[in-house]
Amino acid sequence: MPDAGPDRATARKAIALLTGAAGFTEHRPPPSPLPPDGPLGWAGYDAARERASARTGEEESVLYGTGVVGDRACVLLSFEFGFLGGSLGRQTGDRLAAAYELALARRLPLVALVATGGSRMQEGMIALTQLQRVAAASVRLRAAGLPQIAVVRDPTTGGGWATVGAGADVVLALPGAQVGFAGSRVRPPDADPYAYSADGQFEAGQVDAVVPADELTAAVTHWLRALGPHEDLPAAPVPRALSVAGAPVPRALSAGGTESAAGAGTGAGAGTGAGAAKGSGAGTGSGAGTPSASDSGPAVPLPETGREAVARARDPRRPRAEAYLADYFAVRLPLHGDRSGSTDPGLLCGFGLRGDGQPVAYVAQCGTPTRPAGYRAAARTIRLADRLGVPVLTLIDTPGAANDAEAERAGAGAAIADTFAAVAAARVPVTTLVIGEGGSGGALALAAPDNTHVTVDSYFSVIAPELAAAILKRPPSETGATADQLRLRPQDLVDLGFARSIVG
């Protein structure tokens, strides 16, 4: 196990960084003493524990209790790396299990500040099996709909990373932290150290954001507000449409053919932030505010032909997902990666807070072919939102799923199937707005049955008209007529019963 460095924050300092003047109330589990020199009778183990206690002032490598971060009560647990490298022994397991049970009993979110070298070898298999205790406690908290946030400090390795750290719903990392299952003394000598760093894990989609210490309190506060627990949240409002210039388009056409306010939801906040946090862990922005009478103006005309609808959706000047999310949220909190080693920059996932404080989870395509990692990240986001009772917004804009050989090897079919399943199984309301191209099944996987809306510069089709014409052995000159036959215009989608309204 690595030695405790002088620049590493203690467990109590890590907690104080988050709670500040709000303070922290420590809890302790019932006493459960170890036999002399531990369960293995390891010579000198008791003396090593005594030295660790004298050096750190702690009784074990973990302390836990209740506290307030920002304005949110939570259970906090923090590892003391100076106590035998923050390693997990049986009494560590007692404290970890008690922390999870405290969160369960009080229905509070759990925030773990992790810095550990892994299982404690002086306790052998008894130490190793504490990982099973932690996993079971985490599962019980999940089943109760309570969120878990991990902040991984330097170092976070071994079983502590594989349970308390990587097993959390949201993983934030401090810059420069060593993060990985293999610690520095047990990995191959020629291993790339970047792969075991906070930045490397972020790049691989295993960490949601790398957050500087001075931004951590704000980031955790926003996440606690977004993740809850919540009770009976309303559905996500339909975003208002944006024009090519980025201004809101206030009027919408419903399935009945009448103008409605379906697209005039309140927008507040850009959400991308100017901070140094990688992954925009707690971005905020000025926002567009609530639509007012000054926003009113002539509605954008509907496309007259299928060819026009496709051209509008492919227009590079058309507002994309980033603009819609910026208009919709006051704060955005990205979830990064598929937790299988990959990311898709063409699909944005996360949670956000609207101007009125309502949390909404989002999955947004950015106009590129969606890759398997994107679908896996989408399914992860939707399932997390469903477990926590947070409504979901999906923005559809893709020519289709990625169809190259690499995508096939990465499991495109299975990833798309899993996304369909996540939407179908969701108990929370899912709201969908098609903001550009709706390319076949790769787009439909993110669409909410019976609650999909479309903008005037969008289309949705079973197949791209060019491909349809090619399959039908028609000349390129008949692509426009094929587009008309496919009935892919916004008004066609309402008439066919696929879309509930045309926004803008």
C-alpha positions as a Python dict, from the first residue, in 0.01 Angstrom:
ca = {
    (1, 'M'): (0, 0, 0),
    (2, 'P'): (130, 350, -85),
    (3, 'D'): (254, 567, 197),
    (4, 'A'): (51, 867, 307),
    (5, 'G'): (197, 1179, 150),
    (6, 'P'): (215, 1505, 342),
    (7, 'D'): (7, 1689, 82),
    (8, 'R'): (-290, 1455, 103),
    (9, 'A'): (-595, 1595, 284),
    (10, 'T'): (-704, 1402, 591),
    (11, 'A'): (-1046, 1241, 607),
    (12, 'R'): (-1176, 1522, 829),
    (13, 'K'): (-1034, 1795, 607),
    (14, 'A'): (-1200, 1634, 307),
    (15, 'I'): (-1534, 1643, 486),
    (16, 'A'): (-1480, 2002, 604),
    (17, 'L'): (-1409, 2105, 245),
    (18, 'L'): (-1768, 2010, 160),
    (19, 'T'): (-1957, 2096, 476),
    (20, 'G'): (-1777, 2414, 582),
    (21, 'A'): (-1945, 2593, 871),
    (22, 'A'): (-2247, 2361, 847),
    (23, 'G'): (-2041, 2101, 1028),
    (24, 'F'): (-2046, 1725, 1053),
    (25, 'T'): (-2191, 1490, 1312),
    (26, 'E'): (-1983, 1175, 1342),
    (27, 'H'): (-2142, 835, 1403),
    (28, 'R'): (-1979, 513, 1516),
    (29, 'P'): (-2093, 152, 1481),
    (30, 'P'): (-2134, -71, 1790),
    (31, 'P'): (-1795, -192, 1923),
    (32, 'S'): (-1676, -517, 1766),
    (33, 'P'): (-1315, -577, 1875),
    (34, 'L'): (-1071, -782, 1673),
    (35, 'P'): (-876, -1076, 1822),
    (36, 'P'): (-511, -1006, 1910),
    (37, 'D'): (-319, -912, 1593),
    (38, 'G'): (-637, -949, 1392),
    (39, 'P'): (-819, -1248, 1242),
    (40, 'L'): (-496, -1397, 1104),
    (41, 'G'): (-286, -1335, 1414),
    (42, 'W'): (-49, -1131, 1195),
    (43, 'A'): (253, -1048, 1411),
    (44, 'G'): (284, -675, 1473),
    (45, 'Y'): (-62, -588, 1336),
    (46, 'D'): (-187, -444, 1664),
    (47, 'A'): (126, -232, 1695),
    (48, 'A'): (81, -106, 1336),
    (49, 'R'): (-277, -7, 1415),
    (50, 'E'): (-163, 176, 1728),
    (51, 'R'): (96, 371, 1534),
    (52, 'A'): (-158, 460, 1266),
    (53, 'S'): (-402, 581, 1530),
    (54, 'A'): (-138, 791, 1705),
    (55, 'R'): (-30, 945, 1374),
    (56, 'T'): (-380, 1029, 1246),
    (57, 'G'): (-595, 1055, 1557),
    (58, 'E'): (-841, 808, 1402),
    (59, 'E'): (-959, 468, 1521),
    (60, 'E'): (-995, 324, 1171),
    (61, 'S'): (-940, 410, 806),
    (62, 'V'): (-1298, 535, 757),
    (63, 'L'): (-1517, 779, 947),
    (64, 'Y'): (-1880, 856, 870),
    (65, 'G'): (-2178, 1059, 985),
    (66, 'T'): (-2432, 1319, 876),
    (67, 'G'): (-2369, 1665, 741),
    (68, 'V'): (-2496, 1938, 512),
    (69, 'V'): (-2336, 2019, 177),
    (70, 'G'): (-2463, 2350, 47),
    (71, 'D'): (-2826, 2327, 148),
    (72, 'R'): (-2857, 1947, 126),
    (73, 'A'): (-2842, 1701, 413),
    (74, 'C'): (-2655, 1380, 339),
    (75, 'V'): (-2452, 1098, 488),
    (76, 'L'): (-2081, 1144, 437),
    (77, 'L'): (-1810, 882, 464),
    (78, 'S'): (-1444, 966, 426),
    (79, 'F'): (-1131, 752, 403),
    (80, 'E'): (-823, 836, 607),
    (81, 'F'): (-533, 733, 388),
    (82, 'G'): (-287, 796, 670),
    (83, 'F'): (-438, 502, 858),
    (84, 'L'): (-274, 200, 696),
    (85, 'G'): (-317, 344, 349),
    (86, 'G'): (-692, 379, 384),
    (87, 'S'): (-716, 2, 355),
    (88, 'L'): (-1031, -198, 418),
    (89, 'G'): (-1035, -438, 712),
    (90, 'R'): (-1325, -589, 903),
    (91, 'Q'): (-1380, -283, 1121),
    (92, 'T'): (-1361, -64, 811),
    (93, 'G'): (-1636, -281, 668),
    (94, 'D'): (-1839, -228, 986),
    (95, 'R'): (-1819, 147, 935),
    (96, 'L'): (-1890, 139, 564),
    (97, 'A'): (-2193, -86, 609),
    (98, 'A'): (-2317, 136, 894),
    (99, 'A'): (-2283, 446, 674),
    (100, 'Y'): (-2498, 294, 402),
    (101, 'E'): (-2754, 177, 658),
    (102, 'L'): (-2766, 526, 811),
    (103, 'A'): (-2842, 672, 468),
    (104, 'L'): (-3112, 410, 418),
    (105, 'A'): (-3273, 468, 758),
    (106, 'R'): (-3282, 845, 718),
    (107, 'R'): (-3352, 843, 343),
    (108, 'L'): (-3051, 1057, 266),
    (109, 'P'): (-2808, 1053, -25),
    (110, 'L'): (-2462, 914, 43),
    (111, 'V'): (-2144, 1104, -47),
    (112, 'A'): (-1821, 902, -28),
    (113, 'L'): (-1481, 1072, -20),
    (114, 'V'): (-1254, 788, -123),
    (115, 'A'): (-877, 751, -77),
    (116, 'T'): (-767, 392, -34),
    (117, 'G'): (-503, 143, -135),
    (118, 'G'): (-747, -150, -129),
    (119, 'S'): (-802, -445, 102),
    (120, 'R'): (-588, -484, 415),
    (121, 'M'): (-354, -779, 365),
    (122, 'Q'): (-295, -826, 742),
    (123, 'E'): (-657, -946, 766),
    (124, 'G'): (-646, -1171, 458),
    (125, 'M'): (-975, -1305, 328),
    (126, 'I'): (-1168, -1142, 610),
    (127, 'A'): (-1059, -808, 468),
    (128, 'L'): (-1135, -908, 111),
    (129, 'T'): (-1492, -1013, 190),
    (130, 'Q'): (-1570, -662, 314),
    (131, 'L'): (-1610, -575, -52),
    (132, 'Q'): (-1913, -804, -62),
    (133, 'R'): (-2059, -627, 241),
    (134, 'V'): (-2015, -290, 74),
    (135, 'A'): (-2169, -413, -251),
    (136, 'A'): (-2473, -551, -69),
    (137, 'A'): (-2521, -227, 125),
    (138, 'S'): (-2494, -26, -195),
    (139, 'V'): (-2755, -243, -365),
    (140, 'R'): (-2999, -185, -77),
    (141, 'L'): (-2951, 190, -109),
    (142, 'R'): (-3011, 171, -484),
    (143, 'A'): (-3329, -30, -436),
    (144, 'A'): (-3458, 242, -203),
    (145, 'G'): (-3411, 508, -473),
    (146, 'L'): (-3134, 692, -289),
    (147, 'P'): (-2838, 839, -479),
    (148, 'Q'): (-2469, 769, -423),
    (149, 'I'): (-2196, 1014, -518),
    (150, 'A'): (-1826, 929, -499),
    (151, 'V'): (-1542, 1180, -491),
    (152, 'V'): (-1223, 990, -567),
    (153, 'R'): (-911, 1141, -410),
    (154, 'D'): (-546, 1045, -438),
    (155, 'P'): (-505, 750, -446),
    (156, 'T'): (-819, 545, -506),
    (157, 'T'): (-725, 191, -603),
    (158, 'G'): (-811, -175, -548),
    (159, 'G'): (-1138, -291, -398),
    (160, 'G'): (-1224, 54, -266),
    (161, 'W'): (-1233, 186, -622),
    (162, 'A'): (-1422, -122, -744),
    (163, 'T'): (-1699, -80, -482),
    (164, 'V'): (-1742, 255, -309),
    (165, 'G'): (-1584, 450, -596),
    (166, 'A'): (-1680, 305, -933),
    (167, 'G'): (-2000, 160, -787),
    (168, 'A'): (-2149, 505, -720),
    (169, 'D'): (-2413, 665, -941),
    (170, 'V'): (-2191, 966, -1009),
    (171, 'V'): (-1811, 964, -990),
    (172, 'L'): (-1619, 1290, -949),
    (173, 'A'): (-1240, 1294, -932),
    (174, 'L'): (-991, 1542, -796),
    (175, 'P'): (-722, 1651, -1043),
    (176, 'G'): (-403, 1449, -1029),
    (177, 'A'): (-558, 1163, -834),
    (178, 'Q'): (-433, 812, -900),
    (179, 'V'): (-747, 613, -985),
    (180, 'G'): (-758, 250, -1091),
    (181, 'F'): (-814, -105, -981),
    (182, 'A'): (-443, -184, -995),
    (183, 'G'): (-233, 10, -746),
    (184, 'S'): (109, 148, -832),
    (185, 'R'): (294, -150, -680),
    (186, 'V'): (94, -427, -845),
    (187, 'R'): (48, -311, -1204),
    (188, 'P'): (277, -417, -1491),
    (189, 'P'): (607, -226, -1489),
    (190, 'D'): (551, -93, -1842),
    (191, 'A'): (189, 17, -1780),
    (192, 'D'): (94, 364, -1901),
    (193, 'P'): (45, 572, -1584),
    (194, 'Y'): (-207, 795, -1761),
    (195, 'A'): (-454, 507, -1769),
    (196, 'Y'): (-448, 505, -1387),
    (197, 'S'): (-506, 879, -1349),
    (198, 'A'): (-819, 1087, -1299),
    (199, 'D'): (-782, 1235, -1648),
    (200, 'G'): (-721, 893, -1801),
    (201, 'Q'): (-1028, 748, -1635),
    (202, 'F'): (-1232, 1046, -1753),
    (203, 'E'): (-1112, 993, -2107),
    (204, 'A'): (-1211, 626, -2082),
    (205, 'G'): (-1561, 716, -1961),
    (206, 'Q'): (-1514, 581, -1608),
    (207, 'V'): (-1528, 920, -1433),
    (208, 'D'): (-1803, 1177, -1490),
    (209, 'A'): (-1598, 1490, -1417),
    (210, 'V'): (-1258, 1597, -1291),
    (211, 'V'): (-1332, 1879, -1048),
    (212, 'P'): (-1078, 2109, -880),
    (213, 'A'): (-1100, 2116, -501),
    (214, 'D'): (-1221, 2476, -492),
    (215, 'E'): (-1516, 2386, -718),
    (216, 'L'): (-1604, 2063, -541),
    (217, 'T'): (-1859, 2200, -292),
    (218, 'A'): (-2061, 2367, -568),
    (219, 'A'): (-2045, 2057, -787),
    (220, 'V'): (-2160, 1819, -512),
    (221, 'T'): (-2433, 2061, -404),
    (222, 'H'): (-2572, 2075, -758),
    (223, 'W'): (-2559, 1697, -789),
    (224, 'L'): (-2742, 1652, -459),
    (225, 'R'): (-3014, 1891, -573),
    (226, 'A'): (-3047, 1709, -904),
    (227, 'L'): (-3042, 1351, -775),
    (228, 'G'): (-3269, 1397, -477),
    (229, 'P'): (-3437, 1200, -331),
    (230, 'H'): (-3748, 1347, -493),
    (231, 'E'): (-4119, 1278, -473),
    (232, 'D'): (-4365, 1291, -767),
    (233, 'L'): (-4181, 1521, -1003),
    (234, 'P'): (-4376, 1640, -1309),
    (235, 'A'): (-4281, 1548, -1662),
    (236, 'A'): (-4007, 1747, -1830),
    (237, 'P'): (-4160, 2041, -2019),
    (238, 'V'): (-4117, 2037, -2395),
    (239, 'P'): (-3831, 2272, -2488),
    (240, 'R'): (-3922, 2580, -2684),
    (241, 'A'): (-3808, 2580, -3043),
    (242, 'L'): (-3508, 2788, -3147),
    (243, 'S'): (-3474, 2966, -3478),
    (244, 'V'): (-3166, 2959, -3698),
    (245, 'A'): (-3052, 3277, -3523),
    (246, 'G'): (-3098, 3113, -3183),
    (247, 'A'): (-3406, 3313, -3075),
    (248, 'P'): (-3707, 3125, -2937),
    (249, 'V'): (-3997, 3041, -3167),
    (250, 'P'): (-4302, 3068, -2945),
    (251, 'R'): (-4590, 2903, -3127),
    (252, 'A'): (-4661, 2534, -3179),
    (253, 'L'): (-4906, 2322, -3375),
    (254, 'S'): (-5076, 2044, -3183),
    (255, 'A'): (-5205, 1715, -3317),
    (256, 'G'): (-5545, 1878, -3354),
    (257, 'G'): (-5403, 2136, -3592),
    (258, 'T'): (-5436, 2431, -3353),
    (259, 'E'): (-5171, 2660, -3214),
    (260, 'S'): (-5061, 2572, -2860),
    (261, 'A'): (-4795, 2655, -2605),
    (262, 'A'): (-4631, 2316, -2616),
    (263, 'G'): (-4302, 2467, -2716),
    (264, 'A'): (-4306, 2765, -2482),
    (265, 'G'): (-4158, 2599, -2177),
    (266, 'T'): (-3946, 2812, -1950),
    (267, 'G'): (-3578, 2822, -2041),
    (268, 'A'): (-3312, 2932, -1798),
    (269, 'G'): (-2943, 2896, -1814),
    (270, 'A'): (-2663, 2806, -2044),
    (271, 'G'): (-2527, 2539, -1818),
    (272, 'T'): (-2185, 2494, -1966),
    (273, 'G'): (-1996, 2713, -1724),
    (274, 'A'): (-1659, 2876, -1743),
    (275, 'G'): (-1491, 2680, -1466),
    (276, 'A'): (-1190, 2457, -1500),
    (277, 'A'): (-1373, 2136, -1418),
    (278, 'K'): (-1325, 1874, -1690),
    (279, 'G'): (-1669, 1740, -1780),
    (280, 'S'): (-1846, 2060, -1668),
    (281, 'G'): (-1919, 1913, -1328),
    (282, 'A'): (-2124, 2212, -1216),
    (283, 'G'): (-2178, 2445, -1508),
    (284, 'T'): (-2405, 2749, -1485),
    (285, 'G'): (-2501, 3024, -1724),
    (286, 'S'): (-2704, 3338, -1768),
    (287, 'G'): (-2986, 3169, -1951),
    (288, 'A'): (-3266, 3285, -2176),
    (289, 'G'): (-3522, 3323, -1898),
    (290, 'T'): (-3895, 3279, -1928),
    (291, 'P'): (-4046, 3356, -2271),
    (292, 'S'): (-4227, 3689, -2276),
    (293, 'A'): (-4457, 3873, -2509),
    (294, 'S'): (-4153, 4029, -2672),
    (295, 'D'): (-4056, 3683, -2800),
    (296, 'S'): (-4368, 3661, -3011),
    (297, 'G'): (-4351, 3677, -3388),
    (298, 'P'): (-4465, 3494, -3696),
    (299, 'A'): (-4444, 3119, -3673),
    (300, 'V'): (-4187, 2951, -3897),
    (301, 'P'): (-4369, 2802, -4198),
    (302, 'L'): (-4384, 2428, -4232),
    (303, 'P'): (-4189, 2259, -4513),
    (304, 'E'): (-4397, 2209, -4824),
    (305, 'T'): (-4216, 1898, -4946),
    (306, 'G'): (-4023, 1607, -4803),
    (307, 'R'): (-3709, 1728, -4977),
    (308, 'E'): (-3745, 2068, -4804),
    (309, 'A'): (-3793, 1901, -4466),
    (310, 'V'): (-3473, 1701, -4509),
    (311, 'A'): (-3281, 2006, -4628),
    (312, 'R'): (-3392, 2208, -4327),
    (313, 'A'): (-3291, 1934, -4086),
    (314, 'R'): (-2947, 1910, -4250),
    (315, 'D'): (-2892, 2286, -4259),
    (316, 'P'): (-2565, 2352, -4069),
    (317, 'R'): (-2709, 2679, -3936),
    (318, 'R'): (-2990, 2500, -3753),
    (319, 'P'): (-2970, 2508, -3369),
    (320, 'R'): (-2820, 2188, -3229),
    (321, 'A'): (-2848, 2006, -2899),
    (322, 'E'): (-2598, 2230, -2721),
    (323, 'A'): (-2811, 2538, -2793),
    (324, 'Y'): (-3132, 2367, -2679),
    (325, 'L'): (-2975, 2242, -2356),
    (326, 'A'): (-2825, 2585, -2287),
    (327, 'D'): (-3167, 2745, -2327),
    (328, 'Y'): (-3345, 2479, -2120),
    (329, 'F'): (-3124, 2446, -1810),
    (330, 'A'): (-2981, 2685, -1552),
    (331, 'V'): (-2727, 2420, -1445),
    (332, 'R'): (-2605, 2116, -1635),
    (333, 'L'): (-2428, 1820, -1477),
    (334, 'P'): (-2290, 1585, -1742),
    (335, 'L'): (-2264, 1210, -1702),
    (336, 'H'): (-1963, 1096, -1899),
    (337, 'G'): (-1901, 764, -2067),
    (338, 'D'): (-2060, 423, -2094),
    (339, 'R'): (-1868, 264, -1801),
    (340, 'S'): (-1733, 11, -2050),
    (341, 'G'): (-1426, 205, -2157),
    (342, 'S'): (-1575, 423, -2431),
    (343, 'T'): (-1737, 760, -2492),
    (344, 'D'): (-1936, 917, -2774),
    (345, 'P'): (-1886, 1294, -2807),
    (346, 'G'): (-2190, 1305, -3035),
    (347, 'L'): (-2430, 1222, -2753),
    (348, 'L'): (-2469, 1434, -2439),
    (349, 'C'): (-2607, 1283, -2118),
    (350, 'G'): (-2658, 1406, -1767),
    (351, 'F'): (-2886, 1580, -1522),
    (352, 'G'): (-2981, 1945, -1512),
    (353, 'L'): (-3163, 2199, -1300),
    (354, 'R'): (-3410, 2435, -1465),
    (355, 'G'): (-3462, 2793, -1364),
    (356, 'D'): (-3730, 2693, -1113),
    (357, 'G'): (-3504, 2427, -964),
    (358, 'Q'): (-3678, 2128, -1125),
    (359, 'P'): (-3434, 1846, -1199),
    (360, 'V'): (-3450, 1678, -1538),
    (361, 'A'): (-3225, 1410, -1683),
    (362, 'Y'): (-3127, 1459, -2045),
    (363, 'V'): (-3000, 1255, -2339),
    (364, 'A'): (-2924, 1458, -2650),
    (365, 'Q'): (-2795, 1358, -2991),
    (366, 'C'): (-2572, 1615, -3161),
    (367, 'G'): (-2637, 1545, -3529),
    (368, 'T'): (-2376, 1274, -3579),
    (369, 'P'): (-2422, 897, -3616),
    (370, 'T'): (-2466, 766, -3261),
    (371, 'R'): (-2205, 511, -3157),
    (372, 'P'): (-2257, 209, -2927),
    (373, 'A'): (-2094, 395, -2638),
    (374, 'G'): (-2351, 670, -2681),
    (375, 'Y'): (-2641, 428, -2658),
    (376, 'R'): (-2491, 262, -2351),
    (377, 'A'): (-2446, 602, -2187),
    (378, 'A'): (-2805, 690, -2275),
    (379, 'A'): (-2937, 370, -2120),
    (380, 'R'): (-2729, 432, -1809),
    (381, 'T'): (-2872, 783, -1774),
    (382, 'I'): (-3233, 681, -1830),
    (383, 'R'): (-3213, 393, -1581),
    (384, 'L'): (-3051, 614, -1317),
    (385, 'A'): (-3318, 880, -1363),
    (386, 'D'): (-3590, 616, -1343),
    (387, 'R'): (-3450, 475, -1019),
    (388, 'L'): (-3431, 821, -863),
    (389, 'G'): (-3770, 940, -988),
    (390, 'V'): (-3633, 1216, -1214),
    (391, 'P'): (-3814, 1288, -1545),
    (392, 'V'): (-3620, 1249, -1868),
    (393, 'L'): (-3584, 1472, -2173),
    (394, 'T'): (-3444, 1329, -2497),
    (395, 'L'): (-3341, 1541, -2795),
    (396, 'I'): (-3322, 1348, -3122),
    (397, 'D'): (-3088, 1454, -3401),
    (398, 'T'): (-2896, 1184, -3586),
    (399, 'P'): (-2880, 1054, -3943),
    (400, 'G'): (-2881, 711, -3779),
    (401, 'A'): (-2672, 473, -3574),
    (402, 'A'): (-2305, 441, -3663),
    (403, 'N'): (-2274, 157, -3915),
    (404, 'D'): (-1899, 112, -3957),
    (405, 'A'): (-1716, -210, -3875),
    (406, 'E'): (-1585, -70, -3547),
    (407, 'A'): (-1940, 4, -3434),
    (408, 'E'): (-2046, -351, -3516),
    (409, 'R'): (-1756, -494, -3318),
    (410, 'A'): (-1849, -266, -3027),
    (411, 'G'): (-2199, -414, -3015),
    (412, 'A'): (-2417, -160, -3196),
    (413, 'G'): (-2721, -388, -3210),
    (414, 'A'): (-2708, -482, -2844),
    (415, 'A'): (-2650, -120, -2736),
    (416, 'I'): (-2948, 3, -2939),
    (417, 'A'): (-3164, -278, -2803),
    (418, 'D'): (-3068, -186, -2449),
    (419, 'T'): (-3165, 177, -2509),
    (420, 'F'): (-3505, 74, -2646),
    (421, 'A'): (-3549, -138, -2333),
    (422, 'A'): (-3447, 145, -2098),
    (423, 'V'): (-3706, 379, -2249),
    (424, 'A'): (-3974, 110, -2254),
    (425, 'A'): (-3915, 18, -1889),
    (426, 'A'): (-3901, 375, -1757),
    (427, 'R'): (-4163, 451, -1493),
    (428, 'V'): (-4081, 822, -1494),
    (429, 'P'): (-4220, 1038, -1775),
    (430, 'V'): (-3999, 1068, -2081),
    (431, 'T'): (-4039, 1371, -2309),
    (432, 'T'): (-3886, 1376, -2657),
    (433, 'L'): (-3825, 1663, -2898),
    (434, 'V'): (-3692, 1589, -3247),
    (435, 'I'): (-3474, 1890, -3330),
    (436, 'G'): (-3317, 1775, -3657),
    (437, 'E'): (-3272, 1444, -3832),
    (438, 'G'): (-3466, 1143, -3714),
    (439, 'G'): (-3274, 866, -3882),
    (440, 'S'): (-3450, 533, -3848),
    (441, 'G'): (-3403, 301, -3549),
    (442, 'G'): (-3091, 479, -3433),
    (443, 'A'): (-3309, 781, -3358),
    (444, 'L'): (-3624, 594, -3256),
    (445, 'A'): (-3439, 421, -2972),
    (446, 'L'): (-3449, 750, -2781),
    (447, 'A'): (-3807, 848, -2867),
    (448, 'A'): (-4079, 843, -2602),
    (449, 'P'): (-4385, 651, -2720),
    (450, 'D'): (-4689, 882, -2706),
    (451, 'N'): (-4485, 1184, -2592),
    (452, 'T'): (-4269, 1282, -2889),
    (453, 'H'): (-4277, 1634, -3033),
    (454, 'V'): (-4104, 1772, -3342),
    (455, 'T'): (-3969, 2108, -3452),
    (456, 'V'): (-4046, 2267, -3788),
    (457, 'D'): (-3690, 2201, -3904),
    (458, 'S'): (-3692, 1829, -3836),
    (459, 'Y'): (-3792, 1509, -4009),
    (460, 'F'): (-3824, 1143, -3908),
    (461, 'S'): (-3808, 852, -4147),
    (462, 'V'): (-3778, 477, -4156),
    (463, 'I'): (-3483, 531, -4391),
    (464, 'A'): (-3303, 824, -4551),
    (465, 'P'): (-3471, 914, -4882),
    (466, 'E'): (-3146, 873, -5076),
    (467, 'L'): (-3106, 518, -4945),
    (468, 'A'): (-3472, 441, -5007),
    (469, 'A'): (-3438, 555, -5369),
    (470, 'A'): (-3125, 344, -5413),
    (471, 'I'): (-3295, 34, -5271),
    (472, 'L'): (-3592, 92, -5503),
    (473, 'K'): (-3347, 135, -5796),
    (474, 'R'): (-3471, 486, -5864),
    (475, 'P'): (-3247, 751, -6019),
    (476, 'P'): (-3119, 1032, -5792),
    (477, 'S'): (-3363, 1269, -5958),
    (478, 'E'): (-3649, 1084, -5785),
    (479, 'T'): (-3510, 1127, -5433),
    (480, 'G'): (-3745, 1419, -5368),
    (481, 'A'): (-4050, 1221, -5474),
    (482, 'T'): (-3934, 933, -5254),
    (483, 'A'): (-3906, 1172, -4960),
    (484, 'D'): (-4266, 1278, -5020),
    (485, 'Q'): (-4378, 916, -5030),
    (486, 'L'): (-4208, 847, -4697),
    (487, 'R'): (-4422, 1119, -4533),
    (488, 'L'): (-4139, 1236, -4314),
    (489, 'R'): (-4232, 1606, -4272),
    (490, 'P'): (-4326, 1738, -3926),
    (491, 'Q'): (-4694, 1771, -4022),
    (492, 'D'): (-4690, 1419, -4164),
    (493, 'L'): (-4555, 1287, -3833),
    (494, 'V'): (-4843, 1452, -3647),
    (495, 'D'): (-5098, 1321, -3897),
    (496, 'L'): (-4956, 969, -3864),
    (497, 'G'): (-4989, 985, -3486),
    (498, 'F'): (-4616, 956, -3420),
    (499, 'A'): (-4574, 1313, -3293),
    (500, 'R'): (-4800, 1495, -3052),
    (501, 'S'): (-4716, 1845, -3167),
    (502, 'I'): (-4502, 2063, -3388),
    (503, 'V'): (-4301, 2305, -3178),
    (504, 'G'): (-4239, 2635, -3355),
}
